[in-house]
Short mmCIF file of C-alpha atoms and ligand atoms in Angstrom, two decimals:
data_model
loop_
_atom_site.label_atom_id
_atom_site.label_comp_id
_atom_site.label_asym_id
_atom_site.label_seq_id
_atom_site.Cartn_x
_atom_site.Cartn_y
_atom_site.Cartn_z
CA MET Q 29 37.20 -15.93 2.46
CA PRO Q 30 33.37 -15.85 2.21
CA GLN Q 31 31.46 -19.12 2.64
CA ARG Q 32 31.09 -21.24 -0.50
CA ILE Q 33 27.72 -20.76 -2.20
CA PRO Q 34 26.44 -23.73 -4.21
CA ALA Q 35 24.79 -22.68 -7.47
CA THR Q 36 23.54 -24.41 -10.60
CA LEU Q 37 25.23 -23.45 -13.84
CA ILE Q 38 23.63 -23.87 -17.26
CA ALA Q 39 25.94 -22.73 -20.06
CA GLY Q 40 23.11 -22.71 -22.61
CA ASP Q 41 22.99 -22.92 -26.40
CA GLY Q 42 24.61 -20.97 -29.24
CA ILE Q 43 26.93 -18.33 -27.79
CA GLY Q 44 26.02 -19.55 -24.28
CA PRO Q 45 29.18 -21.62 -23.67
CA GLU Q 46 31.44 -18.78 -24.93
CA ILE Q 47 29.95 -16.04 -22.77
CA MET Q 48 29.64 -18.42 -19.81
CA GLU Q 49 33.34 -19.32 -20.04
CA ALA Q 50 34.17 -15.60 -19.99
CA THR Q 51 31.83 -14.97 -17.05
CA LEU Q 52 33.23 -17.84 -14.99
CA ALA Q 53 36.80 -16.65 -15.55
CA VAL Q 54 35.83 -13.14 -14.43
CA LEU Q 55 33.91 -14.35 -11.36
CA ASP Q 56 36.94 -16.47 -10.46
CA ALA Q 57 39.23 -13.45 -10.78
CA LEU Q 58 36.91 -11.56 -8.43
CA GLY Q 59 37.07 -14.38 -5.90
CA ALA Q 60 33.33 -15.00 -6.08
CA PRO Q 61 32.59 -17.94 -3.77
CA PHE Q 62 30.22 -19.88 -6.05
CA GLU Q 63 30.51 -23.64 -6.16
CA TRP Q 64 29.15 -24.52 -9.58
CA ASP Q 65 27.00 -27.53 -10.28
CA ARG Q 66 27.02 -27.83 -14.09
CA GLN Q 67 23.75 -28.90 -15.68
CA ILE Q 68 22.20 -28.79 -19.14
CA ALA Q 69 18.96 -27.51 -20.69
CA GLY Q 70 17.58 -26.21 -23.99
CA LEU Q 71 18.90 -27.71 -27.20
CA GLU Q 72 21.83 -29.26 -25.36
CA GLY Q 73 19.35 -30.93 -23.00
CA VAL Q 74 17.45 -32.36 -25.97
CA ARG Q 75 20.65 -33.65 -27.58
CA ALA Q 76 22.20 -35.17 -24.47
CA ALA Q 77 19.19 -36.20 -22.38
CA GLY Q 78 16.19 -36.07 -24.75
CA ASP Q 79 14.61 -33.27 -22.70
CA PRO Q 80 15.03 -29.47 -22.91
CA LEU Q 81 14.73 -29.38 -19.13
CA PRO Q 82 16.08 -32.67 -17.72
CA ALA Q 83 14.98 -33.79 -14.24
CA LYS Q 84 18.60 -33.60 -13.01
CA THR Q 85 18.73 -29.90 -13.89
CA ILE Q 86 15.48 -29.23 -12.05
CA GLU Q 87 16.72 -31.18 -9.01
CA SER Q 88 19.96 -29.21 -8.96
CA ILE Q 89 18.14 -25.85 -8.97
CA ARG Q 90 15.72 -27.11 -6.32
CA ARG Q 91 18.69 -28.04 -4.13
CA ASN Q 92 20.75 -24.89 -4.68
CA ARG Q 93 17.87 -22.40 -5.07
CA LEU Q 94 20.27 -20.36 -7.16
CA ALA Q 95 21.33 -20.57 -10.81
CA LEU Q 96 23.22 -18.73 -13.53
CA LYS Q 97 21.87 -19.53 -16.95
CA GLY Q 98 23.02 -18.91 -20.52
CA PRO Q 99 20.49 -18.44 -23.33
CA LEU Q 100 18.38 -21.47 -24.25
CA GLU Q 101 17.19 -22.08 -27.76
CA THR Q 102 13.44 -22.51 -28.30
CA PRO Q 103 12.15 -23.52 -31.73
CA SER Q 104 9.45 -21.15 -33.03
CA GLY Q 105 6.06 -22.62 -33.85
CA GLY Q 106 6.29 -26.37 -33.21
CA GLY Q 107 8.97 -28.26 -31.28
CA TYR Q 108 9.27 -28.16 -27.53
CA ARG Q 109 7.95 -25.65 -24.98
CA SER Q 110 10.32 -22.92 -23.85
CA SER Q 111 12.58 -24.15 -21.03
CA ASN Q 112 12.65 -20.57 -19.73
CA VAL Q 113 8.88 -20.53 -19.28
CA ARG Q 114 9.00 -24.00 -17.69
CA LEU Q 115 11.67 -22.84 -15.24
CA ARG Q 116 9.57 -19.83 -14.28
CA GLU Q 117 6.56 -22.02 -13.62
CA GLU Q 118 8.48 -24.83 -11.88
CA PHE Q 119 10.14 -22.49 -9.37
CA LYS Q 120 7.34 -19.89 -9.17
CA LEU Q 121 9.76 -17.20 -10.34
CA TYR Q 122 7.17 -14.46 -10.03
CA ALA Q 123 9.44 -11.43 -10.27
CA ASN Q 124 11.47 -10.51 -13.30
CA LEU Q 125 14.01 -7.86 -12.36
CA ARG Q 126 15.52 -5.98 -15.29
CA PRO Q 127 17.93 -3.15 -14.47
CA ALA Q 128 19.11 -0.94 -17.34
CA ARG Q 129 22.04 1.38 -16.79
CA THR Q 130 24.14 3.34 -19.28
CA LEU Q 131 27.60 1.82 -19.52
CA ILE Q 132 29.00 3.76 -22.45
CA PRO Q 133 28.45 7.52 -22.22
CA GLY Q 134 27.65 9.69 -25.22
CA GLY Q 135 24.88 7.57 -26.72
CA ARG Q 136 21.42 8.76 -27.63
CA PHE Q 137 20.34 8.51 -23.97
CA ASP Q 138 23.00 9.21 -21.36
CA ASN Q 139 22.99 8.45 -17.63
CA ILE Q 140 20.09 6.03 -17.68
CA ASP Q 141 19.56 4.09 -14.47
CA LEU Q 142 16.20 2.36 -14.50
CA VAL Q 143 14.77 -0.83 -13.08
CA VAL Q 144 11.76 -2.64 -14.48
CA VAL Q 145 10.07 -5.16 -12.20
CA ARG Q 146 7.74 -7.37 -14.21
CA GLU Q 147 5.18 -9.85 -12.94
CA ASN Q 148 6.34 -13.11 -14.47
CA LEU Q 149 3.59 -15.70 -13.98
CA GLU Q 150 0.14 -14.17 -14.44
CA GLY Q 151 -1.67 -11.73 -16.72
CA LEU Q 152 -2.18 -12.38 -20.40
CA TYR Q 153 0.75 -14.83 -20.49
CA ILE Q 154 -1.00 -17.71 -18.76
CA GLY Q 155 -1.58 -19.24 -22.17
CA HIS Q 156 -5.38 -19.60 -22.08
CA GLU Q 157 -5.99 -18.90 -25.73
CA MET Q 158 -8.37 -20.29 -28.28
CA TYR Q 159 -9.86 -19.85 -31.73
CA ILE Q 160 -13.57 -20.17 -32.37
CA GLN Q 161 -14.86 -21.33 -35.72
CA ILE Q 162 -17.64 -19.35 -37.38
CA ASP Q 163 -19.10 -20.83 -40.57
CA ASP Q 164 -16.17 -22.28 -42.49
CA ASP Q 165 -13.44 -20.12 -40.94
CA PRO Q 166 -11.75 -22.04 -38.07
CA HIS Q 167 -9.90 -18.87 -37.06
CA ALA Q 168 -12.87 -16.53 -37.23
CA LEU Q 169 -12.46 -15.46 -33.62
CA ALA Q 170 -9.43 -15.48 -31.34
CA MET Q 171 -9.65 -15.24 -27.60
CA ALA Q 172 -7.17 -14.90 -24.76
CA THR Q 173 -7.88 -14.87 -21.06
CA GLY Q 174 -5.76 -12.86 -18.66
CA VAL Q 175 -5.66 -13.64 -14.97
CA ASN Q 176 -4.22 -11.42 -12.27
CA THR Q 177 -4.76 -12.37 -8.66
CA ARG Q 178 -4.68 -10.21 -5.56
CA GLN Q 179 -2.10 -12.53 -4.02
CA GLY Q 180 0.08 -12.65 -7.16
CA SER Q 181 -0.06 -8.88 -7.55
CA ARG Q 182 0.73 -8.32 -3.89
CA ARG Q 183 3.82 -10.54 -3.73
CA LEU Q 184 5.23 -8.91 -6.87
CA LEU Q 185 4.51 -5.38 -5.65
CA GLU Q 186 5.92 -6.25 -2.24
CA PHE Q 187 9.10 -7.48 -3.97
CA ALA Q 188 9.35 -4.31 -6.07
CA PHE Q 189 8.74 -1.95 -3.15
CA ALA Q 190 11.16 -3.79 -0.86
CA HIS Q 191 13.77 -3.77 -3.64
CA ALA Q 192 13.29 -0.02 -4.11
CA VAL Q 193 13.83 0.60 -0.39
CA ALA Q 194 16.81 -1.77 -0.12
CA THR Q 195 18.56 -0.15 -3.09
CA GLY Q 196 17.81 3.44 -2.06
CA ARG Q 197 15.51 4.22 -4.98
CA LYS Q 198 13.51 7.44 -4.73
CA LYS Q 199 10.50 6.76 -6.91
CA VAL Q 200 8.35 3.84 -8.02
CA ALA Q 201 5.82 4.01 -10.85
CA ILE Q 202 2.99 1.48 -11.06
CA VAL Q 203 2.32 1.02 -14.78
CA HIS Q 204 -1.21 -0.12 -15.70
CA LYS Q 205 -4.12 0.19 -18.11
CA ALA Q 206 -6.89 0.31 -15.53
CA ASN Q 207 -8.82 2.91 -17.53
CA ILE Q 208 -9.65 0.21 -20.12
CA MET Q 209 -8.89 -3.16 -18.52
CA LYS Q 210 -10.56 -2.08 -15.32
CA ALA Q 211 -10.53 -5.46 -13.59
CA LEU Q 212 -7.46 -7.17 -15.06
CA THR Q 213 -5.02 -4.34 -14.45
CA GLY Q 214 -7.22 -2.47 -11.95
CA ILE Q 215 -6.56 -5.19 -9.36
CA PHE Q 216 -2.81 -4.64 -9.74
CA LEU Q 217 -3.12 -0.86 -9.38
CA GLU Q 218 -5.49 -1.10 -6.43
CA THR Q 219 -3.27 -3.63 -4.64
CA GLY Q 220 -0.19 -1.45 -5.19
CA LEU Q 221 -1.84 1.72 -3.89
CA ASP Q 222 -3.13 -0.14 -0.85
CA LEU Q 223 0.24 -1.75 -0.06
CA TYR Q 224 1.99 1.61 -0.35
CA GLU Q 225 -0.48 3.30 2.02
CA ARG Q 226 -0.24 0.55 4.60
CA LYS Q 227 3.48 -0.21 4.55
CA TYR Q 228 5.71 1.95 2.37
CA LYS Q 229 4.37 5.51 2.51
CA GLY Q 230 7.19 8.00 2.98
CA GLN Q 231 9.92 5.53 2.02
CA PHE Q 232 9.78 6.48 -1.66
CA LEU Q 233 7.50 8.46 -3.92
CA LEU Q 234 4.75 6.42 -5.61
CA GLU Q 235 3.20 7.43 -8.90
CA THR Q 236 0.85 5.69 -11.28
CA VAL Q 237 1.12 5.88 -15.05
CA ILE Q 238 -0.88 4.40 -17.91
CA ILE Q 239 1.18 2.09 -20.12
CA ASP Q 240 0.79 4.02 -23.39
CA ALA Q 241 1.75 7.33 -21.78
CA CYS Q 242 4.59 5.56 -20.01
CA ALA Q 243 6.04 4.31 -23.31
CA MET Q 244 6.01 7.84 -24.71
CA LYS Q 245 7.47 9.38 -21.56
CA LEU Q 246 10.26 6.79 -21.50
CA VAL Q 247 11.37 7.91 -24.94
CA LEU Q 248 10.89 11.66 -24.36
CA ASN Q 249 12.39 11.86 -20.89
CA PRO Q 250 13.45 8.53 -19.34
CA TRP Q 251 15.17 10.32 -16.44
CA GLN Q 252 11.80 11.12 -14.86
CA PHE Q 253 11.49 7.44 -13.89
CA ASP Q 254 13.35 5.31 -11.38
CA VAL Q 255 11.65 1.94 -10.71
CA LEU Q 256 8.78 0.77 -12.92
CA VAL Q 257 6.58 -2.06 -11.68
CA THR Q 258 3.98 -3.67 -13.87
CA THR Q 259 2.03 -6.71 -15.04
CA ASN Q 260 3.42 -9.45 -17.29
CA LEU Q 261 2.76 -8.25 -20.85
CA PHE Q 262 3.47 -4.56 -20.18
CA GLY Q 263 6.62 -5.56 -18.30
CA ASP Q 264 7.83 -7.70 -21.17
CA ILE Q 265 7.52 -4.77 -23.57
CA LEU Q 266 8.85 -2.09 -21.21
CA SER Q 267 11.90 -4.08 -20.17
CA ASP Q 268 12.99 -4.39 -23.80
CA LEU Q 269 12.23 -0.69 -24.31
CA VAL Q 270 14.54 0.30 -21.46
CA ALA Q 271 17.18 -2.15 -22.70
CA GLY Q 272 17.07 -0.21 -25.96
CA LEU Q 273 17.76 3.02 -24.06
CA VAL Q 274 21.10 1.65 -22.86
CA GLY Q 275 22.37 0.04 -26.04
CA GLY Q 276 20.30 -3.09 -26.55
CA LEU Q 277 19.89 -6.57 -25.23
CA GLY Q 278 23.64 -7.31 -25.30
CA MET Q 279 24.07 -5.04 -22.26
CA THR Q 280 21.13 -6.08 -20.09
CA PRO Q 281 20.90 -8.76 -17.44
CA GLY Q 282 17.79 -10.20 -15.86
CA GLY Q 283 16.92 -11.90 -12.61
CA ASN Q 284 13.98 -14.27 -12.25
CA ILE Q 285 13.23 -14.37 -8.59
CA GLY Q 286 10.66 -16.41 -6.76
CA ALA Q 287 9.63 -18.25 -3.68
CA ASP Q 288 11.72 -21.33 -4.42
CA ALA Q 289 14.74 -20.10 -6.40
CA ALA Q 290 16.48 -17.23 -8.16
CA ILE Q 291 17.79 -17.63 -11.71
CA PHE Q 292 20.01 -15.00 -13.29
CA GLU Q 293 20.57 -14.68 -17.03
CA ALA Q 294 21.47 -12.47 -19.95
CA VAL Q 295 18.27 -11.29 -21.55
CA HIS Q 296 19.45 -11.87 -25.11
CA GLY Q 297 19.07 -15.18 -26.92
CA SER Q 298 21.53 -17.76 -28.17
CA ALA Q 299 22.57 -15.64 -31.17
CA PRO Q 300 23.01 -18.59 -33.56
CA ASP Q 301 24.29 -16.22 -36.29
CA ILE Q 302 27.53 -15.56 -34.36
CA ALA Q 303 27.82 -18.74 -32.27
CA GLY Q 304 31.24 -20.37 -32.25
CA LYS Q 305 32.99 -17.34 -33.75
CA GLY Q 306 34.36 -16.01 -30.46
CA VAL Q 307 32.92 -12.53 -31.03
CA ALA Q 308 29.96 -12.49 -28.61
CA ASN Q 309 29.65 -9.72 -26.04
CA PRO Q 310 29.66 -11.33 -22.57
CA ILE Q 311 28.55 -8.16 -20.70
CA ALA Q 312 24.88 -9.08 -20.22
CA LEU Q 313 25.82 -12.39 -18.60
CA LEU Q 314 28.57 -10.71 -16.57
CA LEU Q 315 26.00 -8.23 -15.26
CA ALA Q 316 23.72 -11.16 -14.44
CA GLY Q 317 26.65 -12.43 -12.37
CA ALA Q 318 26.78 -9.05 -10.63
CA MET Q 319 23.05 -9.29 -9.85
CA MET Q 320 23.68 -12.76 -8.45
CA LEU Q 321 26.44 -11.38 -6.20
CA ASP Q 322 24.04 -8.70 -4.94
CA HIS Q 323 21.41 -11.36 -4.33
CA CYS Q 324 23.94 -13.32 -2.25
CA HIS Q 325 24.74 -10.24 -0.15
CA LEU Q 326 28.11 -9.61 -1.78
CA PRO Q 327 27.48 -6.02 -2.97
CA HIS Q 328 31.14 -4.97 -2.85
CA MET Q 329 32.11 -7.71 -5.26
CA ALA Q 330 29.16 -6.82 -7.49
CA ALA Q 331 30.15 -3.14 -7.50
CA ARG Q 332 33.75 -4.02 -8.32
CA LEU Q 333 32.60 -6.10 -11.27
CA ARG Q 334 30.36 -3.32 -12.62
CA THR Q 335 33.05 -0.66 -12.23
CA SER Q 336 35.66 -2.87 -13.89
CA ILE Q 337 33.32 -3.49 -16.87
CA GLU Q 338 32.84 0.27 -17.28
CA GLN Q 339 36.59 0.89 -17.05
CA THR Q 340 37.36 -1.80 -19.61
CA LEU Q 341 34.81 -0.29 -22.01
CA ASN Q 342 35.58 3.38 -21.48
CA LEU Q 343 39.13 3.77 -20.17
CA ASP Q 344 40.73 0.82 -21.96
CA GLN Q 345 38.33 1.16 -24.92
CA VAL Q 346 38.14 -2.59 -25.30
CA ARG Q 347 34.80 -3.43 -26.90
CA THR Q 348 33.26 -6.27 -28.89
CA GLY Q 349 31.90 -5.81 -32.41
CA ASP Q 350 28.28 -5.20 -31.40
CA LEU Q 351 29.50 -2.11 -29.50
CA GLY Q 352 31.49 -0.85 -32.47
CA GLY Q 353 34.77 -2.33 -31.24
CA ARG Q 354 37.06 -4.95 -32.73
CA SER Q 355 37.83 -7.15 -29.75
CA LYS Q 356 36.90 -10.78 -29.55
CA THR Q 357 35.20 -12.25 -26.48
CA ALA Q 358 38.50 -13.58 -25.13
CA GLU Q 359 40.31 -10.23 -25.53
CA PHE Q 360 37.55 -8.37 -23.71
CA THR Q 361 37.60 -10.98 -20.96
CA ARG Q 362 41.40 -10.72 -20.58
CA ALA Q 363 41.23 -6.92 -20.38
CA LEU Q 364 38.45 -7.09 -17.79
CA ILE Q 365 40.36 -9.57 -15.64
CA GLU Q 366 43.40 -7.29 -15.85
CA ARG Q 367 41.24 -4.38 -14.64
CA ILE Q 368 39.90 -6.45 -11.74
CA GLY Q 369 43.47 -7.32 -10.75
CA ARG Q 370 44.61 -3.68 -10.53
P1 LIG Y 6 19.16 -13.19 -30.04
O1 LIG Y 6 19.14 -12.31 -28.85
O2 LIG Y 6 19.81 -14.52 -29.90
O3 LIG Y 6 19.88 -12.44 -31.25
C1 LIG Y 6 19.41 -11.19 -31.81
C2 LIG Y 6 20.60 -10.47 -32.47
O4 LIG Y 6 21.43 -9.93 -31.42
C3 LIG Y 6 21.49 -11.39 -33.30
O5 LIG Y 6 21.95 -10.68 -34.43
C4 LIG Y 6 22.64 -11.70 -32.37
O6 LIG Y 6 23.86 -11.98 -33.02
C5 LIG Y 6 22.76 -10.43 -31.52
N1 LIG Y 6 23.26 -10.74 -30.17
C6 LIG Y 6 22.56 -11.32 -29.16
N2 LIG Y 6 23.33 -11.46 -28.09
C7 LIG Y 6 24.53 -10.97 -28.41
C8 LIG Y 6 25.77 -10.85 -27.71
N3 LIG Y 6 25.90 -11.26 -26.44
N4 LIG Y 6 26.82 -10.32 -28.36
C9 LIG Y 6 26.72 -9.90 -29.61
N5 LIG Y 6 25.58 -9.97 -30.34
C10 LIG Y 6 24.50 -10.51 -29.74
O7 LIG Y 6 17.64 -13.37 -30.50
P2 LIG Y 6 17.01 -14.39 -31.56
O8 LIG Y 6 17.90 -14.56 -32.74
O9 LIG Y 6 15.63 -13.91 -31.74
O10 LIG Y 6 16.91 -15.77 -30.79
C11 LIG Y 6 17.80 -16.87 -30.97
C12 LIG Y 6 17.40 -18.00 -30.02
O11 LIG Y 6 17.54 -17.60 -28.66
C13 LIG Y 6 15.93 -18.48 -30.19
O12 LIG Y 6 15.92 -19.90 -30.15
C14 LIG Y 6 15.24 -17.90 -28.98
O13 LIG Y 6 14.15 -18.70 -28.57
C15 LIG Y 6 16.34 -17.92 -27.94
N6 LIG Y 6 16.17 -16.92 -26.85
C16 LIG Y 6 16.48 -17.32 -25.59
C17 LIG Y 6 16.40 -16.43 -24.53
C18 LIG Y 6 16.79 -16.90 -23.16
O14 LIG Y 6 17.21 -18.02 -22.99
N7 LIG Y 6 16.66 -16.08 -22.14
C19 LIG Y 6 15.96 -15.04 -24.74
C20 LIG Y 6 15.71 -14.70 -26.11
C21 LIG Y 6 15.79 -15.62 -27.12
#
């Protein structure tokens, strides 16, 4: 029996509790050694504790350095600041790891197996934005400042390169726009090329690609890529693009990894339109659980979970509505647990 691993658990809003219940049952069936410390955030945090990210939740993650998180609702426009962004900042979760792998063959793009590593804290997402009034138009001019640092770029690139080596990846592409944003994305490109020369040369193939060309190439021939590493805004867009190649956000997990903690999640939102109906697809959160197992050096358990999900989808043909099936969350979960038990 592996050692118990304490981890914070946030079920989340909307479909969060439904897909989390499914995920916990499956992780239990696998014998995953997590010792869950249940906490709240998002809308539930506001309702129960008057804060979308209560201090107790932050303390729990600080203690455990590991969390599994359901989707958290953020009101658009006004309201409170995104708890997801606050978590990233609080725990310096500088790397966003987004693997995308085909689970159901025969779709528009078959055999996809890509990883996007996105810088999560810098770039154009630091939130330094302003309007400048000219004459009587208060919004005559809009301005945003992007900041990329050598140190921030290096730690992210180091993470991406080390991940590529550890997972036996053959190729890494640095995605940039250094032809136009010569300083802002040039620093990222320059740091990556330098790090490769000094430390990683020969361990994988490194290429560089401009973001616009990369978007086109990903649609024309995604198989030419392996790992893509890039700055915040480009990474945000590319990781959703590659999620689309494998059937959408319902199938893609994400890991937010940093110096002080690692938080795993489904990349989709709280899906308020289907919440409480028992029809949500739990696969993205299940795959986040698999990433968490890998992170905790339990790769055999992670592999067993991924294989069992594929078998449930393709051999047993049990699928939720978003995948064209008719099964409810609970039926899919039961079938998956049966597969794990075989
Ligand atoms: P969403 O991802 O919640 O939903 C988009 C569409 O996909 C909906 O039609 C929904 O029913 C469907 N969908 C999503 N996940 C599904 C699943 N597991 N199974 C079946 N269908 C699924 O995006 P939306 O509506 O833009 O956002 C809703 C809320 O979620 C917002 O408050 C937003 O801020 C929050 N959100 C939270 C995220 C997080 O915590 N990581 C990420 C994205 C959004």
